[in-house]
Structures are given as C-alpha cells and as structure tokens.
C-alpha cells in the first residue's frame, strides 16, 4: 500500500475556494461570515456494524458523506466543509481511489470542501472505520432544532420510508425481492440522498426537525420528548415506495417505522404553513407527506401514539426491534 502521505496527497488533496486553508497544514482555517452560526456534526461508519465488508467503495464514499450531510440538512444549515478520518485495515490504493471518487462526487454536488482529516492503519484484524466531521452555516438563531415542536403542529416526513431497511433485509437473504425492487432498495440503503435543499427551504417554516436515521418511530419520539410534547402518527399516511407497498403490511410498517438508514427529514410545522411546506418540497424536488400531529402533554407514555386513517388507535409492537437484527 502507498504511504499515508502519498494517499492523502493523491486522493484527498483538492484546492479549496471558500476555506482559507485546506489539507496540508496542522489545521484548516475556516472563516465564518458575520451573523452566521457554525453547525458541526460527526458520524462514523464501521465495517461490520454500519455496512457490509466488501461494500462497493464508490457507494461507501457517497454514504460516508451523505449521512453527515443529512445532519446538516436536519438543522436547516448550508453545508460548507468536512474532515475525513479513516482507519484502513488492508485497503489497497485502488480502493482508496474509488472511495474518494464517490466521496467527492457528492461533495461537489453540495459545494462541500474537504479541508482535512486523518489517515491511519487499523490495528491488525481491525475493521475499516470511516468518520466525517461536517461543517455548515446557518443564520444565527435560525437553525431548526428538535426541541422546538409546538402543540398543534402537523408532523411531516420527506421522501419514502423503509426502503433501506427492506434493502438490508434483502441483502441478508431475509426477504426475496424482484430484481428492480431489490436494486432500488439496496441503492436507498447504500446511496442515501441527503435532503439538504429541503432543509434550507424549511427555514422559517418548520418548528422542529431531525433526520430519520434510526427509524421514524424512535426519531419522532426524540422530537416529542425534546419539545416536551407527544405526537400522534397515522400509519396509513406513511409514504411508502412501490417496493414497500408490495410487501405484507406488517413487514412494510416495521421497515417504515422501525427500520434504519432512511435519511429523510421529519419535521413539524404549524397548520397555517401547509402551503409553504408543500412549496418547500416542490422547490427542493422532494415529496413531503403529512403523517400526524403534535399534541400538548409531555407525560404521554409512549410519546408517540399510532392510529389508522380513521383515527382508531393501533397497538403496534415496535419496541425491541433491532434494525441490525432485520425485520
Ligand atoms: P498531523 O500529523 O499534523 O496530524 P497528518 O499527517 O495526520 O498531519 O495529515 C496531514 C494533512 O493531511 C493534514 O492537513 C490533515 O488534515 C490532512 N489529512 C489527513 N488525512 C486526510 C484525509 N483522509 N482526508 C483529508 N485530509 C486528510
Ligand atoms: Mg494527524
């Protein structure tokens, strides 16, 4: 394998425009415009935990950045820069090349500059570890937090839910899908589309927001708890792809509510903002679907109640579901 320095120079050093200083010195230097706040987040992917060893390196490069962009999107921030830290077991130079191509294709699409990172060998027998620290900017006070949902808000979600979980189940041989559905769901798992444009368009519209990475049920409960509210969710309103709609209802609901890796945005907005939410979805080119409402009352246990389209309460057994255990 080429030396660490050669790999960094060849595959991770790019000229920067926005940053004052990029890869090559002890630190990068970033300027933050007056009146802006820096949004910062880190997300780590570990082989064998978050992805299968042997995953296509181009897709892995994409996903490593995408999961971080999703966090920036979920604050309504504009992404600007990133750090990439890698522990490489035995990856060869060809692997690093293709990984970097996947990473930069998505970075370029969102105007993100790679300004630094760290590259090291994994311990003998150790897993491939990929970590991105991402930076974004948002006008001071305008970030869309998860603790600011208000009673009476609608609950919305972008895109479709559960595709990645179904893709994971297919890769593990737990469900059989026709080739087109399988390819679609596996692509949703391996190449998520971070909803950056939608997050930006929802500034000043949404009250509370987060990205759905661990299953909508748990993530909506995070918004409810953080905002000292509860929520009601109409499971018949959940946006499902054709692949999910082709599955038994029980499996589809489990994937949509308790699967992981959706990287969609779940947000709340006042009823008076419905037209503006729809317009934000159209401007970002992403479907937005109203799936429930925020209720006053912090003490509801559980914090999220489920109903069908007729408003009848449903007793869904979603607890104990482990998204690495498969649906
Ligand atoms: P130091 O020893 O000062 O920490 P390193 O040798 O770790 O420096 O890294 C040299 C330069 O390369 C630094 O600017 C660092 O930010 C950058 N760098 C290292 N690994 C990566 C990577 N995977 N992607 C982008 N930049 C990297
Ligand atoms: Mg270092």
Tab-separated table of C-alpha atoms and ligand atoms in Angstrom:
chain	number	residue	atom	x	y	z
A	1	UNK	CA	0.000	0.000	0.000
A	2	UNK	CA	1.193	3.521	-0.753
A	3	UNK	CA	2.291	5.643	2.218
A	4	UNK	CA	-0.279	7.620	4.177
A	5	UNK	CA	1.161	10.846	2.810
A	6	UNK	CA	1.041	9.671	-0.775
A	7	UNK	CA	-2.591	8.570	-0.410
A	8	UNK	CA	-3.624	11.894	1.147
A	9	UNK	CA	-1.767	13.886	-1.482
A	10	UNK	CA	-3.150	11.842	-4.360
A	11	UNK	CA	-6.748	11.271	-3.369
A	12	UNK	CA	-7.768	13.726	-0.661
A	13	UNK	CA	-5.997	16.957	-1.507
A	14	UNK	CA	-8.079	19.341	-3.548
A	15	UNK	CA	-7.793	23.104	-3.968
A	16	UNK	CA	-10.216	24.970	-1.696
A	17	UNK	CA	-12.045	28.180	-2.532
A	18	UNK	CA	-14.139	29.007	0.476
A	19	UNK	CA	-11.814	27.820	3.255
A	20	UNK	CA	-8.761	29.986	3.962
A	21	UNK	CA	-6.586	26.861	4.210
A	22	UNK	CA	-7.350	23.241	3.335
A	23	UNK	CA	-5.480	19.923	3.523
A	24	UNK	CA	-1.749	20.017	4.237
A	25	UNK	CA	-1.115	22.061	7.374
A	26	UNK	CA	-1.739	21.163	11.011
A	27	UNK	CA	-5.185	22.738	10.888
A	28	UNK	CA	-7.546	24.003	8.244
A	29	UNK	CA	-8.670	27.602	8.557
A	30	UNK	CA	-12.325	28.465	8.014
A	31	UNK	CA	-13.913	31.897	8.116
A	32	UNK	CA	-17.465	32.187	9.405
A	33	UNK	CA	-19.405	35.111	7.974
A	34	UNK	CA	-20.698	37.656	10.496
A	35	UNK	CA	-24.181	36.836	11.734
A	36	UNK	CA	-23.808	33.138	10.923
A	37	UNK	CA	-23.535	30.195	13.292
A	38	UNK	CA	-21.393	27.130	12.591
A	39	UNK	CA	-23.340	23.843	12.607
A	40	UNK	CA	-20.958	20.940	13.350
A	41	UNK	CA	-21.610	17.212	13.435
A	42	UNK	CA	-19.713	13.920	13.215
A	43	UNK	CA	-20.892	10.496	12.115
A	44	UNK	CA	-18.838	7.332	11.976
A	45	UNK	CA	-19.341	4.195	9.885
A	46	UNK	CA	-17.698	0.942	10.995
A	47	UNK	CA	-17.370	-2.108	8.729
A	48	UNK	CA	-19.424	-4.988	10.040
A	49	UNK	CA	-21.624	-2.639	12.079
A	50	UNK	CA	-22.871	0.015	9.653
A	51	UNK	CA	-22.056	-1.603	6.339
A	52	UNK	CA	-21.044	-4.994	4.998
A	53	UNK	CA	-17.310	-5.508	4.487
A	54	UNK	CA	-16.854	-5.578	0.727
A	55	UNK	CA	-19.407	-2.824	0.049
A	56	UNK	CA	-18.673	-1.028	-3.210
A	57	UNK	CA	-16.132	1.699	-2.275
A	58	UNK	CA	-17.796	4.301	-4.526
A	59	UNK	CA	-21.091	3.850	-2.717
A	60	UNK	CA	-19.304	3.852	0.621
A	61	UNK	CA	-17.610	7.160	-0.224
A	62	UNK	CA	-21.020	8.578	-1.058
A	63	UNK	CA	-22.686	7.255	2.092
A	64	UNK	CA	-19.887	8.344	4.433
A	65	UNK	CA	-20.534	11.944	3.438
A	66	UNK	CA	-24.290	11.575	2.867
A	67	UNK	CA	-25.088	10.572	6.453
A	68	UNK	CA	-23.263	13.678	7.647
A	69	UNK	CA	-24.891	15.971	5.090
A	70	UNK	CA	-28.199	14.646	6.365
A	71	UNK	CA	-27.410	16.007	9.849
A	72	UNK	CA	-26.578	19.418	8.397
A	73	UNK	CA	-29.810	19.322	6.360
A	74	UNK	CA	-31.756	18.483	9.515
A	75	UNK	CA	-30.686	21.785	11.099
A	76	UNK	CA	-31.625	23.839	8.046
A	77	UNK	CA	-27.942	24.682	7.608
A	78	UNK	CA	-25.932	25.036	4.401
A	79	UNK	CA	-23.004	22.584	4.284
A	80	UNK	CA	-19.567	24.105	3.719
A	81	UNK	CA	-16.659	21.896	4.759
A	82	UNK	CA	-15.754	18.457	6.060
A	83	UNK	CA	-12.971	16.477	7.717
A	84	UNK	CA	-12.497	12.819	6.756
A	85	UNK	CA	-10.777	10.378	9.102
A	86	UNK	CA	-10.076	6.808	8.028
A	87	UNK	CA	-8.649	3.725	9.726
A	88	UNK	CA	-7.665	1.421	6.851
A	89	UNK	CA	-7.063	-2.301	7.504
A	90	UNK	CA	-5.751	-3.605	4.230
A	91	UNK	CA	-7.442	-1.383	1.713
A	92	UNK	CA	-5.427	-1.007	-1.419
A	93	UNK	CA	-4.802	2.122	-3.395
A	94	UNK	CA	-7.444	1.210	-5.981
A	95	UNK	CA	-9.995	1.018	-3.167
A	96	UNK	CA	-8.993	4.454	-1.832
A	97	UNK	CA	-9.201	5.933	-5.326
A	98	UNK	CA	-12.751	4.736	-5.945
A	99	UNK	CA	-13.839	5.629	-2.394
A	100	UNK	CA	-12.551	9.183	-2.884
A	101	UNK	CA	-14.393	9.453	-6.209
A	102	UNK	CA	-17.681	8.547	-4.534
A	103	UNK	CA	-16.991	10.971	-1.714
A	104	UNK	CA	-16.079	13.898	-3.964
A	105	UNK	CA	-18.947	13.345	-6.394
A	106	UNK	CA	-21.396	14.024	-3.559
A	107	UNK	CA	-19.200	16.750	-2.027
A	108	UNK	CA	-19.111	18.595	-5.343
A	109	UNK	CA	-22.865	18.266	-5.774
A	110	UNK	CA	-23.333	20.106	-2.473
A	111	UNK	CA	-20.413	22.537	-2.629
A	112	UNK	CA	-18.661	20.885	0.336
A	113	UNK	CA	-14.895	21.284	0.618
A	114	UNK	CA	-12.747	18.563	2.192
A	115	UNK	CA	-10.422	20.613	4.407
A	116	UNK	CA	-8.579	17.915	6.375
A	117	UNK	CA	-8.788	14.707	8.306
A	118	UNK	CA	-6.649	11.839	9.491
A	119	UNK	CA	-5.488	8.637	7.848
A	120	UNK	CA	-4.170	5.696	9.826
A	121	UNK	CA	-3.781	1.948	9.595
A	122	UNK	CA	-6.316	-0.116	11.505
A	123	UNK	CA	-4.995	-2.474	14.184
A	124	UNK	CA	-4.204	-5.973	12.836
A	125	UNK	CA	-7.532	-7.650	12.173
A	126	UNK	CA	-9.316	-4.362	12.924
A	127	UNK	CA	-12.261	-3.055	10.963
A	128	UNK	CA	-12.341	-0.302	8.369
A	129	UNK	CA	-13.561	2.844	10.157
A	130	UNK	CA	-14.745	5.956	8.339
A	131	UNK	CA	-15.523	9.184	10.139
A	132	UNK	CA	-16.624	12.535	8.760
A	133	UNK	CA	-16.879	15.744	10.733
A	134	UNK	CA	-19.014	18.189	8.812
A	135	UNK	CA	-19.461	21.940	9.000
A	136	UNK	CA	-22.334	24.070	7.850
A	137	UNK	CA	-23.561	27.592	8.288
A	138	UNK	CA	-26.914	28.945	9.342
A	139	UNK	CA	-28.021	32.497	10.161
A	140	UNK	CA	-27.779	32.965	13.930
A	141	UNK	CA	-30.914	31.765	15.681
A	142	UNK	CA	-32.456	30.189	12.559
A	143	UNK	CA	-31.297	26.585	12.908
A	144	UNK	CA	-34.240	24.179	13.084
A	145	UNK	CA	-33.802	22.253	16.316
A	146	UNK	CA	-35.588	19.159	17.589
A	147	UNK	CA	-36.755	20.755	20.842
A	148	UNK	CA	-38.972	23.410	19.283
A	149	UNK	CA	-42.029	21.499	18.008
A	150	UNK	CA	-45.279	23.144	19.144
A	151	UNK	CA	-48.660	21.745	20.132
A	152	UNK	CA	-50.990	21.622	17.150
A	153	UNK	CA	-48.172	21.348	14.592
A	154	UNK	CA	-48.526	18.909	11.732
A	155	UNK	CA	-45.852	16.195	11.528
A	156	UNK	CA	-44.315	15.785	8.073
A	157	UNK	CA	-41.761	13.484	6.517
A	158	UNK	CA	-39.832	13.721	3.241
A	159	UNK	CA	-39.414	11.046	0.577
A	160	UNK	CA	-40.417	7.465	1.377
A	161	UNK	CA	-39.667	5.404	4.467
A	162	UNK	CA	-38.391	1.874	4.998
A	163	UNK	CA	-36.692	1.290	1.648
A	164	UNK	CA	-33.223	0.985	3.183
A	165	UNK	CA	-34.456	-1.439	5.840
A	166	UNK	CA	-36.046	-3.589	3.153
A	167	UNK	CA	-32.806	-3.406	1.155
A	168	UNK	CA	-30.853	-4.563	4.206
A	169	UNK	CA	-33.267	-7.444	4.733
A	170	UNK	CA	-32.820	-8.409	1.068
A	171	UNK	CA	-29.005	-8.336	1.336
A	172	UNK	CA	-29.251	-10.586	4.388
A	173	UNK	CA	-31.455	-13.020	2.492
A	174	UNK	CA	-34.417	-12.447	4.822
A	175	UNK	CA	-36.774	-11.327	2.071
A	176	UNK	CA	-36.846	-12.087	-1.629
A	177	UNK	CA	-37.429	-9.124	-3.923
A	178	UNK	CA	-37.723	-8.924	-7.674
A	179	UNK	CA	-34.539	-7.564	-9.253
A	180	UNK	CA	-35.761	-3.966	-9.850
A	181	UNK	CA	-37.164	-3.602	-6.311
A	182	UNK	CA	-34.039	-5.138	-4.837
A	183	UNK	CA	-31.782	-2.752	-6.775
A	184	UNK	CA	-33.926	0.224	-5.734
A	185	UNK	CA	-33.947	-0.695	-2.029
A	186	UNK	CA	-30.239	-1.559	-1.896
A	187	UNK	CA	-29.436	1.757	-3.589
A	188	UNK	CA	-31.572	3.538	-0.979
A	189	UNK	CA	-29.501	1.752	1.697
A	190	UNK	CA	-26.103	2.326	0.142
A	191	UNK	CA	-26.560	5.715	-1.538
A	192	UNK	CA	-28.965	7.824	0.525
A	193	UNK	CA	-29.888	11.285	-0.799
A	194	UNK	CA	-29.381	13.874	1.921
A	195	UNK	CA	-32.273	16.383	1.831
A	196	UNK	CA	-30.106	19.488	2.019
A	197	UNK	CA	-32.245	21.660	-0.277
A	198	UNK	CA	-35.404	20.791	1.610
A	199	UNK	CA	-33.785	21.590	4.959
A	200	UNK	CA	-32.811	25.024	3.680
A	201	UNK	CA	-36.259	25.652	2.196
A	202	UNK	CA	-37.866	24.849	5.561
A	203	UNK	CA	-36.024	27.599	7.431
A	204	UNK	CA	-38.608	29.939	8.864
A	205	UNK	CA	-41.351	27.373	8.093
A	206	UNK	CA	-40.687	24.258	10.218
A	207	UNK	CA	-40.745	24.442	14.012
A	208	UNK	CA	-38.879	21.237	14.888
A	209	UNK	CA	-36.818	18.900	12.690
A	210	UNK	CA	-34.422	15.963	12.662
A	211	UNK	CA	-33.217	13.444	10.150
A	212	UNK	CA	-34.611	9.916	10.305
A	213	UNK	CA	-31.644	7.608	10.725
A	214	UNK	CA	-32.800	5.112	13.342
A	215	UNK	CA	-36.419	4.574	12.312
A	216	UNK	CA	-39.241	7.123	12.301
A	217	UNK	CA	-40.914	5.818	15.461
A	218	UNK	CA	-37.895	6.408	17.657
A	219	UNK	CA	-36.828	9.585	15.907
A	220	UNK	CA	-40.274	11.193	16.166
A	221	UNK	CA	-40.226	10.277	19.856
A	222	UNK	CA	-36.958	12.253	20.106
A	223	UNK	CA	-38.680	15.375	18.753
A	224	UNK	CA	-41.668	14.850	21.059
A	225	UNK	CA	-39.576	14.320	24.185
A	226	UNK	CA	-37.130	17.132	23.441
A	227	UNK	CA	-40.045	19.515	22.818
A	228	UNK	CA	-41.920	18.299	25.939
A	229	UNK	CA	-44.824	17.212	23.735
A	230	UNK	CA	-46.301	13.983	22.442
A	231	UNK	CA	-47.293	13.052	18.909
A	232	UNK	CA	-49.904	11.064	17.034
A	233	UNK	CA	-48.978	9.311	13.843
A	234	UNK	CA	-51.375	7.983	11.170
A	235	UNK	CA	-49.662	4.831	9.919
A	236	UNK	CA	-51.875	4.735	6.822
A	237	UNK	CA	-50.437	8.114	5.793
A	238	UNK	CA	-46.807	6.922	5.799
A	239	UNK	CA	-45.220	7.485	2.382
A	240	UNK	CA	-44.191	4.088	1.008
A	241	UNK	CA	-42.430	3.268	-2.249
A	242	UNK	CA	-43.908	0.706	-4.630
A	243	UNK	CA	-41.355	-1.788	-3.286
A	244	UNK	CA	-42.723	-1.392	0.260
A	245	UNK	CA	-46.345	-1.387	-0.867
A	246	UNK	CA	-45.705	-4.787	-2.457
A	247	UNK	CA	-44.834	-6.289	0.957
A	248	UNK	CA	-47.154	-7.648	3.655
A	249	UNK	CA	-48.491	-4.732	5.734
A	250	UNK	CA	-46.753	-5.902	8.920
A	251	UNK	CA	-43.328	-6.014	7.247
A	252	UNK	CA	-43.857	-2.714	5.422
A	253	UNK	CA	-44.842	-0.963	8.659
A	254	UNK	CA	-41.889	-2.390	10.532
A	255	UNK	CA	-39.489	-1.209	7.833
A	256	UNK	CA	-41.102	2.239	7.645
A	257	UNK	CA	-41.385	2.835	11.383
A	258	UNK	CA	-38.524	0.903	12.906
A	259	UNK	CA	-36.024	0.369	10.092
A	260	UNK	CA	-32.917	2.488	9.928
A	261	UNK	CA	-30.916	4.419	7.356
A	262	UNK	CA	-33.784	6.384	5.776
A	263	UNK	CA	-32.008	9.767	5.923
A	264	UNK	CA	-35.281	11.537	5.304
A	265	UNK	CA	-36.320	14.663	7.218
A	266	UNK	CA	-39.079	14.523	9.824
A	267	UNK	CA	-40.334	17.951	10.821
A	268	UNK	CA	-43.231	19.779	12.389
A	269	UNK	CA	-44.887	22.930	11.100
A	270	UNK	CA	-47.991	24.898	12.001
A	271	UNK	CA	-51.232	24.066	10.181
A	272	UNK	CA	-51.136	27.594	8.736
A	273	UNK	CA	-47.865	26.726	6.951
A	274	UNK	CA	-49.176	23.756	4.924
A	275	UNK	CA	-48.950	25.590	1.601
A	276	UNK	CA	-45.439	26.804	2.408
A	277	UNK	CA	-44.318	23.264	3.304
A	278	UNK	CA	-45.700	21.963	0.012
A	279	UNK	CA	-43.888	24.774	-1.808
A	280	UNK	CA	-40.628	23.917	0.000
A	281	UNK	CA	-40.973	20.301	-1.135
A	282	UNK	CA	-41.628	21.362	-4.716
A	283	UNK	CA	-38.685	23.774	-4.769
A	284	UNK	CA	-36.395	21.062	-3.399
A	285	UNK	CA	-37.816	18.371	-5.698
A	286	UNK	CA	-38.691	16.102	-2.761
A	287	UNK	CA	-42.086	14.719	-1.797
A	288	UNK	CA	-43.373	15.881	1.597
A	289	UNK	CA	-46.170	14.000	3.343
A	290	UNK	CA	-48.261	14.961	6.364
A	291	UNK	CA	-48.320	11.974	8.721
A	292	UNK	CA	-49.557	13.181	12.093
A	293	UNK	CA	-49.708	15.929	14.642
A	294	UNK	CA	-48.006	17.231	17.747
A	295	UNK	CA	-50.048	17.175	20.944
A	296	UNK	CA	-49.611	19.115	24.148
A	297	UNK	CA	-48.634	16.972	27.100
A	298	UNK	CA	-45.148	15.848	27.849
A	299	UNK	CA	-46.097	12.909	30.022
A	300	UNK	CA	-47.699	10.691	27.419
A	301	UNK	CA	-46.176	7.238	27.628
A	302	UNK	CA	-45.298	6.249	24.972
A	303	UNK	CA	-44.625	9.723	23.499
A	304	UNK	CA	-45.872	8.645	20.046
A	305	UNK	CA	-49.333	7.113	19.599
A	306	UNK	CA	-50.352	5.358	16.383
A	307	UNK	CA	-53.673	5.450	14.592
A	308	UNK	CA	-55.075	4.199	11.308
A	309	UNK	CA	-56.573	6.510	8.705
A	310	UNK	CA	-59.921	6.515	10.551
A	311	UNK	CA	-58.205	7.726	13.716
A	312	UNK	CA	-58.571	4.392	15.514
A	313	UNK	CA	-55.675	3.759	17.939
A	314	UNK	CA	-53.304	0.953	16.945
A	315	UNK	CA	-51.211	-1.038	19.374
A	316	UNK	CA	-48.002	-1.526	17.418
A	317	UNK	CA	-45.306	-3.666	18.952
A	318	UNK	CA	-42.265	-1.843	17.697
A	319	UNK	CA	-40.183	-1.920	20.816
A	320	UNK	CA	-37.401	-4.448	20.886
A	321	UNK	CA	-36.955	-4.184	17.157
A	322	UNK	CA	-33.282	-4.102	16.337
A	323	UNK	CA	-32.521	-2.736	12.912
A	324	UNK	CA	-29.374	-4.835	12.701
A	325	UNK	CA	-31.371	-7.911	13.571
A	326	UNK	CA	-33.545	-7.483	10.496
A	327	UNK	CA	-37.294	-7.086	10.257
B	1	LIG	P1	-0.664	15.799	11.517
B	1	LIG	O1	0.390	14.784	11.786
B	1	LIG	O2	-0.227	17.212	11.649
B	1	LIG	O3	-1.949	15.487	12.207
B	1	LIG	P2	-1.345	14.329	9.199
B	1	LIG	O4	-0.112	13.712	8.674
B	1	LIG	O5	-2.273	13.499	10.010
B	1	LIG	O6	-0.978	15.672	9.949
B	1	LIG	O7	-2.172	14.913	7.979
B	1	LIG	C1	-1.544	15.796	7.064
B	1	LIG	C2	-2.597	16.664	6.423
B	1	LIG	O8	-3.474	15.841	5.683
B	1	LIG	C3	-3.463	17.443	7.422
B	1	LIG	O9	-3.779	18.693	6.843
B	1	LIG	C4	-4.701	16.592	7.531
B	1	LIG	O10	-5.821	17.380	7.859
B	1	LIG	C5	-4.798	16.015	6.120
B	1	LIG	N1	-5.452	14.704	6.037
B	1	LIG	C6	-5.049	13.526	6.590
B	1	LIG	N2	-5.885	12.525	6.266
B	1	LIG	C7	-6.843	13.057	5.487
B	1	LIG	C8	-7.977	12.535	4.830
B	1	LIG	N3	-8.330	11.248	4.911
B	1	LIG	N4	-8.737	13.393	4.123
B	1	LIG	C9	-8.412	14.686	4.056
B	1	LIG	N5	-7.358	15.231	4.619
B	1	LIG	C10	-6.565	14.438	5.338
B	2	LIG	MG1	-2.846	13.656	12.063
